[in-house]
Coordinates of C-alpha atoms in Angstrom, one line a residue:
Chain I
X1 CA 13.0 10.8 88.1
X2 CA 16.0 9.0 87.8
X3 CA 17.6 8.4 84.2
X4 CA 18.5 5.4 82.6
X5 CA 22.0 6.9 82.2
X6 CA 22.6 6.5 85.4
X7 CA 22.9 2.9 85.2
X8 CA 26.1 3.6 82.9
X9 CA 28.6 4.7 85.7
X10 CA 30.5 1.5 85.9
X11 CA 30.5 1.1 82.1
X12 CA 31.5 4.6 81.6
X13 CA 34.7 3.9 84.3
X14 CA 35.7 0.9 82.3
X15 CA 34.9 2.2 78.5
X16 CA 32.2 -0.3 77.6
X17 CA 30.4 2.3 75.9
X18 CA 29.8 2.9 72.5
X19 CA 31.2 6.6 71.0
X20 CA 27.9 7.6 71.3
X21 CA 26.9 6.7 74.7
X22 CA 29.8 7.8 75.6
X23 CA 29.2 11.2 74.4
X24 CA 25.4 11.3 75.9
X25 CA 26.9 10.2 79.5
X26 CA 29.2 13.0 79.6
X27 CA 26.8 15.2 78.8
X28 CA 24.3 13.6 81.6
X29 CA 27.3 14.2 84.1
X30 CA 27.4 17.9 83.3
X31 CA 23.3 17.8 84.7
X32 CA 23.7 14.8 87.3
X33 CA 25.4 15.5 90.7
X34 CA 25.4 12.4 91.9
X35 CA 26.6 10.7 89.1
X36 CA 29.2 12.6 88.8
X37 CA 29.8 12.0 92.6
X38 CA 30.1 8.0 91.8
X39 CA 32.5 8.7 89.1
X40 CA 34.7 10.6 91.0
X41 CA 34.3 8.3 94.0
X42 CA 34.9 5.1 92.0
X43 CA 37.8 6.6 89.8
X44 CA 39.3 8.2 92.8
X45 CA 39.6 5.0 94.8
X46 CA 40.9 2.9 92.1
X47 CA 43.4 5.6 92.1
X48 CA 44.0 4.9 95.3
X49 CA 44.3 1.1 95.0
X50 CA 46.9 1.5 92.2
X51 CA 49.2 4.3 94.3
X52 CA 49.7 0.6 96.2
X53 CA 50.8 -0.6 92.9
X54 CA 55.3 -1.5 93.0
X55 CA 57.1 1.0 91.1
X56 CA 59.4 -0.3 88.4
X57 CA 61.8 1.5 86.1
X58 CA 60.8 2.5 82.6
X59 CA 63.0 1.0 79.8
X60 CA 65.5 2.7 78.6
X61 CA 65.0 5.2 75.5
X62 CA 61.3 4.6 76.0
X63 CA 60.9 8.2 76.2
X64 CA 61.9 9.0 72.7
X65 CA 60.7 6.0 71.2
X66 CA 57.2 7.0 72.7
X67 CA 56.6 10.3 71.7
X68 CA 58.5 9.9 68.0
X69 CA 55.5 7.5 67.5
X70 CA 52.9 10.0 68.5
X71 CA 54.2 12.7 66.4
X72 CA 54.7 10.6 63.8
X73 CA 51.3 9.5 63.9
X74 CA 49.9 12.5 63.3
X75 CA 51.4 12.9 60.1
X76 CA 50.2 9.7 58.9
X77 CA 47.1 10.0 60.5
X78 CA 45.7 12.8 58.4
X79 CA 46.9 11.0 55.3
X80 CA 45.7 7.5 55.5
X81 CA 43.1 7.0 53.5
X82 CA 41.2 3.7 53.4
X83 CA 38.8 2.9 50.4
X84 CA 35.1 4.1 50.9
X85 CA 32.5 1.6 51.3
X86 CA 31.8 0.2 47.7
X87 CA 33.3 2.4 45.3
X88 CA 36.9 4.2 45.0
X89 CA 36.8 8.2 46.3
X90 CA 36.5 10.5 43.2
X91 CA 40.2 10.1 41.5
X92 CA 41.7 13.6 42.1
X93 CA 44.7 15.9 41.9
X94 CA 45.8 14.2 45.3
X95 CA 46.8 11.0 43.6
X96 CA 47.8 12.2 41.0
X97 CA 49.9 14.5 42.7
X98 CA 51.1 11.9 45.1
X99 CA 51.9 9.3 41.9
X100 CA 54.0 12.3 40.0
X101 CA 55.9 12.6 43.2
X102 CA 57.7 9.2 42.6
X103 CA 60.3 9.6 45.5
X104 CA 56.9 9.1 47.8
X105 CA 56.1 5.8 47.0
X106 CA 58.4 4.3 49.1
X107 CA 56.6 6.2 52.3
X108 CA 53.0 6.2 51.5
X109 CA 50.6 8.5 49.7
X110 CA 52.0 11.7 51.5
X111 CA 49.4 14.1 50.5
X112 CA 51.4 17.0 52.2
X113 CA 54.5 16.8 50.8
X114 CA 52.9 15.3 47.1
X115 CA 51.9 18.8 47.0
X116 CA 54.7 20.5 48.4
X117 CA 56.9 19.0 45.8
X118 CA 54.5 20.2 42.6
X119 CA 54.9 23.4 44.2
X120 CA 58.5 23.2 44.2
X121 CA 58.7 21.7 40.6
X122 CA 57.0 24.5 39.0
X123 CA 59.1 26.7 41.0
X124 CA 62.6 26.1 40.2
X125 CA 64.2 29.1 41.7
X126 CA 63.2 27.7 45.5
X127 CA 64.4 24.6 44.7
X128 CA 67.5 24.2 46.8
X129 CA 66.5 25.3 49.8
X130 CA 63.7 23.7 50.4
X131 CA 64.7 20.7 48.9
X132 CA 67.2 20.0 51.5
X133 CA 64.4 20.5 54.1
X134 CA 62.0 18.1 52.6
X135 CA 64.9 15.6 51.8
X136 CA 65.6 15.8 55.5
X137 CA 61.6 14.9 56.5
X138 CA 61.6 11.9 53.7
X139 CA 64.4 10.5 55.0
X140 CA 63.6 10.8 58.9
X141 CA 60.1 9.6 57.4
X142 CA 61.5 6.5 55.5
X143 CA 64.1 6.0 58.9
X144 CA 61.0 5.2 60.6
X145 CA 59.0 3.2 58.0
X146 CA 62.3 0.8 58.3
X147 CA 61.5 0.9 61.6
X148 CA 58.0 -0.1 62.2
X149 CA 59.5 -2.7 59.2
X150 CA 61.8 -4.2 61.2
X151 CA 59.4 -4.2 64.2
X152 CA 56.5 -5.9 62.4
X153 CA 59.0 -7.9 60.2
X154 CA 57.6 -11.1 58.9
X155 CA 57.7 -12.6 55.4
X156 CA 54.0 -12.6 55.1
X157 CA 51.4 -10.4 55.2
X158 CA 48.0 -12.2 55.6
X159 CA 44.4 -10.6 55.3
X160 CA 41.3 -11.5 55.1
X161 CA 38.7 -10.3 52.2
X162 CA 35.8 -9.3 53.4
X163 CA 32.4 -9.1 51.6
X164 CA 30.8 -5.6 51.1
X165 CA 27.0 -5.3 51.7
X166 CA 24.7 -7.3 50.0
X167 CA 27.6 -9.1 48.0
X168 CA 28.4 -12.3 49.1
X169 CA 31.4 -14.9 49.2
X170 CA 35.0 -14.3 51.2
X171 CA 38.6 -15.0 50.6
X172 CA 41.8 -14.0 51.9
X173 CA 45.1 -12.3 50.3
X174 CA 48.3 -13.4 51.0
X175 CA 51.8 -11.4 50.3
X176 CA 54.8 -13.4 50.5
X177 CA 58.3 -12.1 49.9
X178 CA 60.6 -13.5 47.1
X179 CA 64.5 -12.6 46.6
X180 CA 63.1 -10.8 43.3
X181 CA 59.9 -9.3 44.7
X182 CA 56.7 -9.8 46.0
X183 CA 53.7 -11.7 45.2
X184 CA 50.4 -11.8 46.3
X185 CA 48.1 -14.2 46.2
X186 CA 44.3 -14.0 46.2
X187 CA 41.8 -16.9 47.0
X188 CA 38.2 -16.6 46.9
X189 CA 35.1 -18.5 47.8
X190 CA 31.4 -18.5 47.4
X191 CA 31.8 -15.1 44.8
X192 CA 28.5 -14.4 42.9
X193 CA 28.4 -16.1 39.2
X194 CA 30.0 -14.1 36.6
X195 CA 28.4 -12.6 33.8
X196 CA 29.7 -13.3 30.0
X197 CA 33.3 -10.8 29.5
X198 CA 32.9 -9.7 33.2
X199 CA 35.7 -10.5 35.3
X200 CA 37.1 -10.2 38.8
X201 CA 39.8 -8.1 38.9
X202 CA 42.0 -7.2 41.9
X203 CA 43.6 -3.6 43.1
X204 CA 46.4 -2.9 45.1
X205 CA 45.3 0.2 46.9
X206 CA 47.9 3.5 48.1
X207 CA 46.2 6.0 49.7
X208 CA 43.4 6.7 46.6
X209 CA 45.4 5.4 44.0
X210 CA 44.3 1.3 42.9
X211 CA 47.1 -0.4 41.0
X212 CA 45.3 -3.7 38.7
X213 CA 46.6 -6.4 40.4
X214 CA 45.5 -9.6 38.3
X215 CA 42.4 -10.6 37.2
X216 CA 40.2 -13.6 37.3
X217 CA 37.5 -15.5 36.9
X218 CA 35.0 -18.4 38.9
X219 CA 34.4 -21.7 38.9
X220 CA 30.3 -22.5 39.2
X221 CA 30.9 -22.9 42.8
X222 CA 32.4 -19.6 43.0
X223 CA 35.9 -20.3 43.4
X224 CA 38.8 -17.8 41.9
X225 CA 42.4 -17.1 42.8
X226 CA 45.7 -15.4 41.0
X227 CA 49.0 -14.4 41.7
X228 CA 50.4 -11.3 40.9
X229 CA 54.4 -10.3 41.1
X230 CA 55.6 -7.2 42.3
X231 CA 59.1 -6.4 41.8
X232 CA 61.5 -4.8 44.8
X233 CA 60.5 -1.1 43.1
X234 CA 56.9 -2.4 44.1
X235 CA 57.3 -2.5 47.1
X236 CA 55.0 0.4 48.4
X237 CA 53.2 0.5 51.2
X238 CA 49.8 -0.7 50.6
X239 CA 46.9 0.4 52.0
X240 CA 44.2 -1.8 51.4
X241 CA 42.9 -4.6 48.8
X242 CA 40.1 -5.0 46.9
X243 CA 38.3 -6.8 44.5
X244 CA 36.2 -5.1 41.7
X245 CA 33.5 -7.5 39.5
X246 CA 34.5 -5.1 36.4
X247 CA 32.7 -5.1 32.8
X248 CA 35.6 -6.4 31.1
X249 CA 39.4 -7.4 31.7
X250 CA 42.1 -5.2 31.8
X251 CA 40.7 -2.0 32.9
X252 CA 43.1 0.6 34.4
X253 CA 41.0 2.1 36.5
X254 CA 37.8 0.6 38.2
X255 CA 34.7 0.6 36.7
X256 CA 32.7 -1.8 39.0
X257 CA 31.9 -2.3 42.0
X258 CA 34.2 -3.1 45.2
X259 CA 33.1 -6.8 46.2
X260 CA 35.9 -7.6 48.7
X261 CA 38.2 -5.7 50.5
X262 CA 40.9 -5.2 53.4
X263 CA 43.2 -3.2 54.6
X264 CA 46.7 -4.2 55.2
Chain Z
X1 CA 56.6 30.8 86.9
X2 CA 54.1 28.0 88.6
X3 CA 53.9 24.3 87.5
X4 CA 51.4 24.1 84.9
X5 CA 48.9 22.2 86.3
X6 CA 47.9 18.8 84.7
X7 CA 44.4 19.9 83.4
X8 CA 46.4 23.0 81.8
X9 CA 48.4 20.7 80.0
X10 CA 45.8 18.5 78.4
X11 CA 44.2 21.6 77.2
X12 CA 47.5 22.9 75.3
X13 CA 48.0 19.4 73.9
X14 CA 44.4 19.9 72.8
X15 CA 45.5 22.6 70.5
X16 CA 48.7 20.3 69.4
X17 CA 51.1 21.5 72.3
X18 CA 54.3 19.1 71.6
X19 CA 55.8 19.9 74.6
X20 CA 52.9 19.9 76.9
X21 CA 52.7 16.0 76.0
X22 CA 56.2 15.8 76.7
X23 CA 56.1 17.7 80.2
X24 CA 52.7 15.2 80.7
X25 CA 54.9 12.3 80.0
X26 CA 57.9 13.5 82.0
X27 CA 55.4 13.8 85.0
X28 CA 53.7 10.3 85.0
X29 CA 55.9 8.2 82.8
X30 CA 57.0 6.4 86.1
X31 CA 53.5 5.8 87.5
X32 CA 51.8 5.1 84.0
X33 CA 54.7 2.6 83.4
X34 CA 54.4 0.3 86.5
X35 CA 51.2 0.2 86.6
X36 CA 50.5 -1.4 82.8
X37 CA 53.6 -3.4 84.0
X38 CA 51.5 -4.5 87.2
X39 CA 48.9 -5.4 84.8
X40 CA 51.1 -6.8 82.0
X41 CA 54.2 -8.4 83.4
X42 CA 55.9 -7.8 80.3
X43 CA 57.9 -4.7 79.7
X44 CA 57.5 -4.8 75.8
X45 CA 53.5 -4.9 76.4
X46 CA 53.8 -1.9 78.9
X47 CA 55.2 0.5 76.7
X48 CA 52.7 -1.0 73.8
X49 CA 50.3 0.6 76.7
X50 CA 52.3 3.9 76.9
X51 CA 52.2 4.3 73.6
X52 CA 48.8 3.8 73.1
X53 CA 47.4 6.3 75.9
X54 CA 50.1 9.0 75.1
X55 CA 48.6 8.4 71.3
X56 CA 45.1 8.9 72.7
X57 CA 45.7 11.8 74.6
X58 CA 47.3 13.5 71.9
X59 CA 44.0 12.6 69.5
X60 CA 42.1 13.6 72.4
X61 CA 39.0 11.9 70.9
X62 CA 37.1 8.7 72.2
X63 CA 39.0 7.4 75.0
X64 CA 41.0 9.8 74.9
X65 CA 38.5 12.5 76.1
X66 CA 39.5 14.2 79.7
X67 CA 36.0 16.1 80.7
X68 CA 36.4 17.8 83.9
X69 CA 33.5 16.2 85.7
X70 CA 34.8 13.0 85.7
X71 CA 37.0 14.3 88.5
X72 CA 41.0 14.2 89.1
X73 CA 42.6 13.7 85.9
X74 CA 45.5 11.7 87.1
X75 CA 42.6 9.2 87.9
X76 CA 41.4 9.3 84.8
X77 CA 44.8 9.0 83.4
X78 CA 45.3 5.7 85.2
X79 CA 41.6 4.6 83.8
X80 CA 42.7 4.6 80.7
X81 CA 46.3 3.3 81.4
X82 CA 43.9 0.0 83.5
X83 CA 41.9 0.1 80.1
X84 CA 44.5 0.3 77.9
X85 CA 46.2 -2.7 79.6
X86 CA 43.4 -4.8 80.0
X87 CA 42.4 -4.5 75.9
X88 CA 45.9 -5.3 74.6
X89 CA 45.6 -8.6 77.3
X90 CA 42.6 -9.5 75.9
X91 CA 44.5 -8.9 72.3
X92 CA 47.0 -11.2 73.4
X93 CA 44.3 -14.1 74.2
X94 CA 44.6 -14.6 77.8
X95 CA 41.6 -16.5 78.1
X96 CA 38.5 -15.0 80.3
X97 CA 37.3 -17.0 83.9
X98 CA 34.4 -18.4 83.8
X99 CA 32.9 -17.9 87.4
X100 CA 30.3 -21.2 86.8
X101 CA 30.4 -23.5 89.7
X102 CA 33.6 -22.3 91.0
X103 CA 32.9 -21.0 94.5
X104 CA 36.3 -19.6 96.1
X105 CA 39.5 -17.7 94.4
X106 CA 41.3 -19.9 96.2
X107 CA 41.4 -22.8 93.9
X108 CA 42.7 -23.5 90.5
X109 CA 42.8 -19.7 89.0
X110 CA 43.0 -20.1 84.5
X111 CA 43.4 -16.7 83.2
X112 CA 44.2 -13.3 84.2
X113 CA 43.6 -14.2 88.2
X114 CA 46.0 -16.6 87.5
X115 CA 49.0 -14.8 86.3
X116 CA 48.5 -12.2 89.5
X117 CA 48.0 -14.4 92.0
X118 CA 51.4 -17.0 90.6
X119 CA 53.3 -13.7 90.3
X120 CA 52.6 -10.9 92.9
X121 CA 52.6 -13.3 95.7
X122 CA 53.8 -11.2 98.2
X123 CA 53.1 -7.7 96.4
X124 CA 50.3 -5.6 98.9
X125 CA 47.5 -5.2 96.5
X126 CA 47.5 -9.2 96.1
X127 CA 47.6 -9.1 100.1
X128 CA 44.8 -6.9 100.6
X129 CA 42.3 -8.6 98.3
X130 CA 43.0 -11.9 99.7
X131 CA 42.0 -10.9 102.9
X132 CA 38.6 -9.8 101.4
X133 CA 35.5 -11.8 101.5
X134 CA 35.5 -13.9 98.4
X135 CA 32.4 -12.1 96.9
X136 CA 34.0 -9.1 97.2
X137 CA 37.6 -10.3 95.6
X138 CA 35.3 -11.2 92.5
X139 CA 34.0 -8.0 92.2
X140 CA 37.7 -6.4 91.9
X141 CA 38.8 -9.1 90.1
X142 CA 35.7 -8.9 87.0
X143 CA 36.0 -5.2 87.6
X144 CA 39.4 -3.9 88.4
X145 CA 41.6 -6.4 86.8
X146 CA 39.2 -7.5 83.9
X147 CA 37.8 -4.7 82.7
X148 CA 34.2 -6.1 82.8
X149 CA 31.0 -4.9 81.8
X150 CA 28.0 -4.2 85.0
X151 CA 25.7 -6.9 82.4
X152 CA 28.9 -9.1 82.1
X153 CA 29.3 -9.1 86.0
X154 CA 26.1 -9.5 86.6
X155 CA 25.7 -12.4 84.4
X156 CA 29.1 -14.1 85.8
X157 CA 27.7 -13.6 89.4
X158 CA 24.3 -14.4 88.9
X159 CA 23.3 -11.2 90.5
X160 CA 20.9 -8.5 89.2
X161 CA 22.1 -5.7 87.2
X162 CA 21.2 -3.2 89.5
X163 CA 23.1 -4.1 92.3
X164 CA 26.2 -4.3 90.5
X165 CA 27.6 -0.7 90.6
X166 CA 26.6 -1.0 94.6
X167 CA 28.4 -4.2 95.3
X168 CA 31.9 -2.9 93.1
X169 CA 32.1 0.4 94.7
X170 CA 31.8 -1.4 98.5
X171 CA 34.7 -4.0 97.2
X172 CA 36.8 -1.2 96.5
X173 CA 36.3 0.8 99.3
X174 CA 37.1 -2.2 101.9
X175 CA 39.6 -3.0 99.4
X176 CA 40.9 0.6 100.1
X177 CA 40.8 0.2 103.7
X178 CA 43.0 -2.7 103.8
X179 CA 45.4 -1.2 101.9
X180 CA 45.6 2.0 104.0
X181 CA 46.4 -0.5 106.8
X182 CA 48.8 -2.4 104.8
X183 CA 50.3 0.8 103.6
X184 CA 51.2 1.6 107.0
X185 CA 53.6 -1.6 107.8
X186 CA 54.9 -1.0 105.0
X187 CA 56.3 2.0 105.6
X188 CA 57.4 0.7 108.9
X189 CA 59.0 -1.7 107.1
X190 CA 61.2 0.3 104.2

């Protein structure tokens, strides 16, 4: 009898599948000859085609500029962490650790070396040494955030607020860049109505870590926004917004639930 | 010692081989590189492409899973290089074809089509499909240089599903053919 999956050659070739069919297909072309056949046959002679394909000469320094990015990836990779679905990830050491660690601000919430430099704090006698080392990696790390800076440079940085399940309304959050700072702005629409002493208040968010941001309330149509000024120091890298419907103003910490969020 | 071969290589960047990725990109940067040019025509896009299949193969997850029975691993390189190219295209807005009541690749191209056929006039692939039947240059064109989906295809061609896969992989076999012929002269010729 012939499978279903079978059908999923050409979308297989040309990765319209989703992760999981993806996953099931290579597993049916472990058990199905002739699929694998068509694959092979398909791939091969678009292979073929593109050997016909002008050869031109890579850019200069592409190399380097290539493989720095990859390697540099990984590092961020494992330490980006965006803001679970509707409430903030359990507040642990790693923030903490991360926030102590105020030379890492700058760079993002480097879990790694947050906890390398406890180590080191508590340790005096190493200090030196290792020091120089991990001075060396923060700077070649903060070269590169300059980098991608300068790459993506643009006075703004727009994103759009997106509701989290069964909450409703939308906005968007816009940073702009003053001689004296930042500021961001945040304009909702459409929020749910407010209940007496509740407010909505917005975080900042660095790795787990959610700076208050300015707080505010609706109109009855459900219409908010507020500025908030950042000075230069402020200038971290953020990782993602959100908006919290807390209890009361002026909490440190969330209490309530995430309402709207992006990542930037 | 022997070349390691490619396959040996993916494995070792598997297990976070830093220079296996680099002797991988040493060996096809050349190939890799003109061909998301051929699909780009902008060399700032191109490397975005390098970048983003050198970052998948070191991830080695989703698209950037090699399984051996999908067959020669420098075709599936070039797979995901095509992909690669054709999603950051699509990032960039070129706007899609639509097929509807236009009858021959001859006329008035918007889109992707477009920009190969105004700027690889005289380059052999754009030869070689030209002198294919016109169903047949749609189905590389959806396929090949779009990226397109077998439902998408189907839809745009108004032809059923299941003769899709059948009517792409006889396109790129004649498609094949003329370029093996083409391929010829030009040697000849340089």
């Amino acid at each position: 009898m012939k499978d279903h999956k079978c059908e999923w050659v050409l979308d297989y070739i040309n990765d319209q599948l989703t992760e999981e069919e993806r996953i099931e297909f290579e597993q049916h072309l472990k058990e199905c000859a002739e699929c694998r056949e068509e694959v092979n046959e398909i791939e091969g002679m678009m292979a073929d085609v593109s050997s016909h394909i002008e050869e031109v000469d890579p850019p200069e320094g592409m190399k380097e500029r290539v493989l720095h990015q990859v390697f540099a990836e990984e590092t961020s990779e494992t330490n980006t962490v965006t803001p679970s679905k509707k409430s903030f990830a359990p507040l642990s050491k790693v923030w903490t650790g991360a926030l102590a660690a105020g030379l890492l601000l700058s760079i993002g919430a480097n879990v790694l070396l947050g906890t390398q430099l406890q180590q080191l704090s508590s340790d005096n006698e190493n200090l030196e040494s290792t020091l120089s080392d991990i001075q060396v990696a923060l700077s070649e790390l903060e070269d590169e955030q300059n980098r991608n800076e300068l790459a993506t440079a643009s006075p703004f940085e727009r994103a759009s607020l997106s509701p989290t399940e069964e909450f409703g309304g939308g906005g968007l959050a816009t940073m702009t860049q003053r001689e004296t700072g930042y500021e961001l702005l945040v304009q909702v629409q459409e929020m749910e109505e407010l209940e007496e002493d509740q407010v909505y208040q917005v975080w900042l968010i660095e790795g787990q870590n959610p700076v208050p941001a300015g707080a505010f309330v609706t109109d009855d149509q459900g219409n908010g926004a507020v500025t908030f000024e950042m000075n230069e120091e402020d200038d971290q890298s953020w990782d993602a917004i959100a908006v919290t419907k807390e209890p009361q103003p002026n909490n440190e910490q969330p209490e309530g639930d995430i309402v709207l969020q992006a990542e930037l | 010692m022997n070349k390691p071969t490619d396959v040996e290589l993916y494995e070792r960047i598997q297990s976070r081989d830093k220079e296996a990725l680099e002797l991988l990109y040493d060996r096809y940067e050349k190939l890799l590189y003109s061909f998301a040019y051929r699909f780009t025509k902008d060399t700032q896009m191109a490397e975005e492409v390098m970048q983003d299949v050198f970052l998948k193969l070191w991830r080695g997850k989703g698209a950037g899973t090699y399984v051996r029975e999908r067959g020669k691993f420098s075709s599936w390189l070039l797979t995901i290089t095509r992909n690669g190219s054709i999603d950051l295209l699509r990032k960039k807005k070129v706007k899609e074809v639509e097929w509807h009541n236009r009858d021959s690749l001859h006329e008035d191209l918007p889109g992707v089509e477009k920009e190969i056929e105004d700027k690889e006039e005289r380059d052999a692939l754009r030869k070689a499909i030209h002198t294919l039947p016109d169903s047949q240059q749609r189905m590389i064109c959806l396929f090949y240089f779009q990226g397109m989906s077998q439902r998408e295809i189907a839809e745009k061609c108004d032809i059923p599903l299941g003769t899709v896969k059948g009517r792409v992989r006889l396109a790129l076999k004649k498609l094949r053919e003329n370029l093996e012929k083409e391929g010829g002269i030009d040697d000849e010729r340089s």
